[in-house]
mmCIF file of C-alpha atoms in Angstrom:
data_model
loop_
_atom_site.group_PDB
_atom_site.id
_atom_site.type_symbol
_atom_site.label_atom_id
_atom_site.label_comp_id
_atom_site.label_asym_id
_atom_site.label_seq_id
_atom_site.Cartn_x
_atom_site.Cartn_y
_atom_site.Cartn_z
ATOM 1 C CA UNK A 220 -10.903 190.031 144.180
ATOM 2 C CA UNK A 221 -11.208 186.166 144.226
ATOM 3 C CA UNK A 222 -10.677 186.276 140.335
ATOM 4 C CA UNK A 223 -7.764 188.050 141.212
ATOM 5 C CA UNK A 224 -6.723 185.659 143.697
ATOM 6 C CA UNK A 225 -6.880 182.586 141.086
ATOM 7 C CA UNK A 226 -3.909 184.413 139.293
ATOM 8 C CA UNK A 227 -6.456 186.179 136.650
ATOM 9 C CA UNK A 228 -5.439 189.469 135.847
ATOM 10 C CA UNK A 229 -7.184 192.442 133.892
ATOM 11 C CA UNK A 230 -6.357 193.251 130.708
ATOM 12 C CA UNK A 231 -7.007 197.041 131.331
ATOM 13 C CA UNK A 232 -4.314 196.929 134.113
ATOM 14 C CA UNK A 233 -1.839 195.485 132.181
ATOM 15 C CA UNK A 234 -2.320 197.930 129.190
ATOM 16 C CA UNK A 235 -2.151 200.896 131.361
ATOM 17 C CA UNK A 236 0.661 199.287 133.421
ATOM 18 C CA UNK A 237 -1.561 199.461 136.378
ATOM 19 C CA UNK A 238 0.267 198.177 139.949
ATOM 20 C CA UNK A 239 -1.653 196.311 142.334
ATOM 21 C CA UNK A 240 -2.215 199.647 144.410
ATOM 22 C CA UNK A 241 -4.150 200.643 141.383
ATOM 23 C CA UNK A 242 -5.883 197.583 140.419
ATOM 24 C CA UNK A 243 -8.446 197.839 143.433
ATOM 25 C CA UNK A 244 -10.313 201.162 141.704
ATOM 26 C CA UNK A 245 -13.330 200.524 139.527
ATOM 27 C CA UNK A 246 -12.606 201.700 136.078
ATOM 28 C CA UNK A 247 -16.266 203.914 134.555
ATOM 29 C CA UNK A 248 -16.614 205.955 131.748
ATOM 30 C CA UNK A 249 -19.229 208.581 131.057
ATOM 31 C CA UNK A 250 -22.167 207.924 128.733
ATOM 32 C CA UNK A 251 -23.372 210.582 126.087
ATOM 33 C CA UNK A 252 -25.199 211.950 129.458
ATOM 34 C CA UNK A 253 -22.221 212.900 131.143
ATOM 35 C CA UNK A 254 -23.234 209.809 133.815
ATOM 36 C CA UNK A 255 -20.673 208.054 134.971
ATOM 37 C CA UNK A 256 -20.756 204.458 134.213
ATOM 38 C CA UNK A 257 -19.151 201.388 135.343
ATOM 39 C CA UNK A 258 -17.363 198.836 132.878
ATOM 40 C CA UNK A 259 -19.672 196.180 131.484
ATOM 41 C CA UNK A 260 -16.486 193.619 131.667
ATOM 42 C CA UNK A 261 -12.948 193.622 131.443
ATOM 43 C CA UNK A 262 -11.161 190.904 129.880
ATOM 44 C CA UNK A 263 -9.190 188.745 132.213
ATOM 45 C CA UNK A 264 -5.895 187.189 131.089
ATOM 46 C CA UNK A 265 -5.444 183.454 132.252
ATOM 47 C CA UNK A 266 -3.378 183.003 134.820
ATOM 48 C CA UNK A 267 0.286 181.511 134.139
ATOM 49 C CA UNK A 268 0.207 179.604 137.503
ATOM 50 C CA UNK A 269 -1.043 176.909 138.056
ATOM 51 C CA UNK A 270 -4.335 177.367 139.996
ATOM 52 C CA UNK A 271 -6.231 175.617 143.019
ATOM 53 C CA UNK A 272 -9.260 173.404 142.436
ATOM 54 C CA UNK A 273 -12.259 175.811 142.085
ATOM 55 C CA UNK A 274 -13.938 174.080 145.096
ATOM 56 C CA UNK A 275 -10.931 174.419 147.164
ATOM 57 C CA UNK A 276 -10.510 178.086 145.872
ATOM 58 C CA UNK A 277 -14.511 178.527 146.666
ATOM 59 C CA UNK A 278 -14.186 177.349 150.358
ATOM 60 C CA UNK A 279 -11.056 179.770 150.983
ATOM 61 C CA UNK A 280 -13.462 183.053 149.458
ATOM 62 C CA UNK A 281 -16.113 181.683 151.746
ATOM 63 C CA UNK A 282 -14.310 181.001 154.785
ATOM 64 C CA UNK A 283 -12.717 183.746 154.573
ATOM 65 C CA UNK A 284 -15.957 186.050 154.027
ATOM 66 C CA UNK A 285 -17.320 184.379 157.051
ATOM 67 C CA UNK A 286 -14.337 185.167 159.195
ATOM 68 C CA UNK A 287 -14.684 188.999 157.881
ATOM 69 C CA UNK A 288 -18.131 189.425 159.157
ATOM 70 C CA UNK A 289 -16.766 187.814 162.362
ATOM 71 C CA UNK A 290 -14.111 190.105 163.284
ATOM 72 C CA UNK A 291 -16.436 192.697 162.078
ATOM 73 C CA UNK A 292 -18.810 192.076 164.924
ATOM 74 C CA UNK A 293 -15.857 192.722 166.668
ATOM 75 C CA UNK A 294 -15.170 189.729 167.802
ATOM 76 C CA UNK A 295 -11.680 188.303 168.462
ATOM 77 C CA UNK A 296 -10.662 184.661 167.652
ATOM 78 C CA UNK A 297 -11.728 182.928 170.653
ATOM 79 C CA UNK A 298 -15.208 185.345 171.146
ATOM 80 C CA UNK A 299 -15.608 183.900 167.543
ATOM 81 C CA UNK A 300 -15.200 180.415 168.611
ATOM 82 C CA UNK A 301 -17.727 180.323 171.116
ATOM 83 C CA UNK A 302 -20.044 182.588 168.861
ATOM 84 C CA UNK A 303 -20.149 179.653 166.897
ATOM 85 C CA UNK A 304 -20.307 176.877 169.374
ATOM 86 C CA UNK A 305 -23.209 175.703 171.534
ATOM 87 C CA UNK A 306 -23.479 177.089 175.171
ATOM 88 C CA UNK A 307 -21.556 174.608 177.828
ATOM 89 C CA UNK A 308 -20.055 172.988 174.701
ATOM 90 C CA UNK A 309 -16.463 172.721 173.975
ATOM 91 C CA UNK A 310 -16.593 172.426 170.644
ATOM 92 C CA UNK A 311 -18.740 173.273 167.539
ATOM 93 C CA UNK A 312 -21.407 171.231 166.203
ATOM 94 C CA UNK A 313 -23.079 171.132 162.815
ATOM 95 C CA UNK A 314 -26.387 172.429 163.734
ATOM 96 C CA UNK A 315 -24.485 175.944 166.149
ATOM 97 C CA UNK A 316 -22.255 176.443 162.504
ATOM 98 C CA UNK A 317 -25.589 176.465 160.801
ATOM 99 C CA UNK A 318 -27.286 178.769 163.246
ATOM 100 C CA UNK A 319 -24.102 181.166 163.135
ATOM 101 C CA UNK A 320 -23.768 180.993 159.066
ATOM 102 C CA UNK A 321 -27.603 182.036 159.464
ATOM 103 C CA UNK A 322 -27.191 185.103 162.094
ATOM 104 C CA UNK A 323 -24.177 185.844 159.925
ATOM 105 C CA UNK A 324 -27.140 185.993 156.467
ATOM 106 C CA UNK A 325 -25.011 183.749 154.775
ATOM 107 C CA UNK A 326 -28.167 180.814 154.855
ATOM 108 C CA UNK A 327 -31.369 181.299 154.731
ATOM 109 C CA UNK A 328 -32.055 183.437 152.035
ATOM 110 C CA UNK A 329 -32.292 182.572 148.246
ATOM 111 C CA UNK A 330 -28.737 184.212 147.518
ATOM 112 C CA UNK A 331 -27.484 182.210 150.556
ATOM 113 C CA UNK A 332 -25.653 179.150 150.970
ATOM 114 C CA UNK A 333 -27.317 175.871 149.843
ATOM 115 C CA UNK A 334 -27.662 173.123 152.017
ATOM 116 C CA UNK A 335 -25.322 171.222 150.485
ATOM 117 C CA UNK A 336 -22.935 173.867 149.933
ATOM 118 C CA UNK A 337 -23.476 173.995 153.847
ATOM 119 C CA UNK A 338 -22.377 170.701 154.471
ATOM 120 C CA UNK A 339 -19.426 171.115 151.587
ATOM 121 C CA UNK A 340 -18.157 173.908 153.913
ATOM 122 C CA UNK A 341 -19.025 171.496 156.974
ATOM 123 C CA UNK A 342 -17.312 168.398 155.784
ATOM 124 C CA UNK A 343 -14.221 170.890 155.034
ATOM 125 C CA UNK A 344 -13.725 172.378 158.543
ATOM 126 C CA UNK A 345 -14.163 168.703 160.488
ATOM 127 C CA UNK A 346 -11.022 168.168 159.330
ATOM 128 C CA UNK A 347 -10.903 164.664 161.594
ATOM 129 C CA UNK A 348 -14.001 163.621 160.376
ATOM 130 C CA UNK A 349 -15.072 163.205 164.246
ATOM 131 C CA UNK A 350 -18.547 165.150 163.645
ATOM 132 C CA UNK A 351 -17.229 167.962 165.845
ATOM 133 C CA UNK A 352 -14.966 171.189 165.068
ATOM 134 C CA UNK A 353 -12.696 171.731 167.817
ATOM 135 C CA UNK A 354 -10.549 174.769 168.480
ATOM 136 C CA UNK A 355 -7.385 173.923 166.838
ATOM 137 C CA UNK A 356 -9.831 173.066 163.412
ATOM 138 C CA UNK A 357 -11.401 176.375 163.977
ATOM 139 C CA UNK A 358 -8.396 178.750 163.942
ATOM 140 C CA UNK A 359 -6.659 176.148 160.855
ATOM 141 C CA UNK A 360 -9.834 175.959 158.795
ATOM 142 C CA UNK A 361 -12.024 179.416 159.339
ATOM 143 C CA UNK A 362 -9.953 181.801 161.499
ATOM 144 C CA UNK A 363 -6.353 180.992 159.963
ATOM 145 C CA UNK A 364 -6.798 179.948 156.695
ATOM 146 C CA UNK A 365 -3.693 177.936 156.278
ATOM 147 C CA UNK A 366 -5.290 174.254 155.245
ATOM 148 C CA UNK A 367 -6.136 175.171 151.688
ATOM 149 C CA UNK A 368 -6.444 171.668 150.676
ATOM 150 C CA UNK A 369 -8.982 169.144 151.690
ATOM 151 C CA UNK A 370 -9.411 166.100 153.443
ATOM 152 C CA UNK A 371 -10.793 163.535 149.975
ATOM 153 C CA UNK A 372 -14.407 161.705 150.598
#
């Protein structure tokens, strides 16, 4: 899907004149078994847009994964807000988006986050630089998505 989302598309689909209701099924085979197998790789064709930085591009997939297992907790965008914030707080500091990234399992284990990838994601969302996400940041940065670019160091 993020592939996908770069502009890449599979050479499989466009040979068999997939459509983009299509493209979302794993293609398999069956082995001399009869097992059915998945595809060891499909080859991608570059896109013929022009594409996002890969960092930018890497902090959409992410925020966006982390607002998925947000409103799959069931929780709406201002229950998410002050899942991630500090009690009596009004707005979210770096160490409450750490704890919530780590009750959420994406830190803290060796497939995790990074530290610094942390902080990437960090820097990205403070979009003010103030040290603080408020709650107009929140919803443009993690719960929105519409401020695919980034503020330059």
């Amino acid at each position: 899907m993020f592939l996908r989302s770069q502009g890449f598309v599979s050479s499989y689909d466009t040979a068999h004149h997939y459509t983009d209701a299509d493209a979302h099924k794993w293609i398999s085979h069956r082995n001399h078994l009869g097992n059915t197998c998945a595809v060891d790789f499909i080859w991608l064709l570059n896109p013929d847009k022009c594409r996002k930085l890969l960092k930018s591009s890497w902090s959409e997939a992410v925020f966006g994964m982390f607002k998925y297992l947000l409103q799959r907790t069931s929780l709406t965008e201002s229950a998410a807000f002050d899942f991630l914030k500090d009690e009596n707080e009004d707005c979210i500091a770096y160490s409450s988006f750490s704890k919530a990234l780590q009750k959420l399992n994406l830190i803290g284990h060796c497939y995790g986050l990074s530290d610094e990838e942390t902080k990437d994601l960090w820097f990205q969302a403070d979009i003010d630089g103030n040290g603080v996400i408020d709650y107009k940041e929140f919803l443009y940065r993690i719960w929105n998505q519409t401020g695919s670019d980034y503020r330059k160091r």
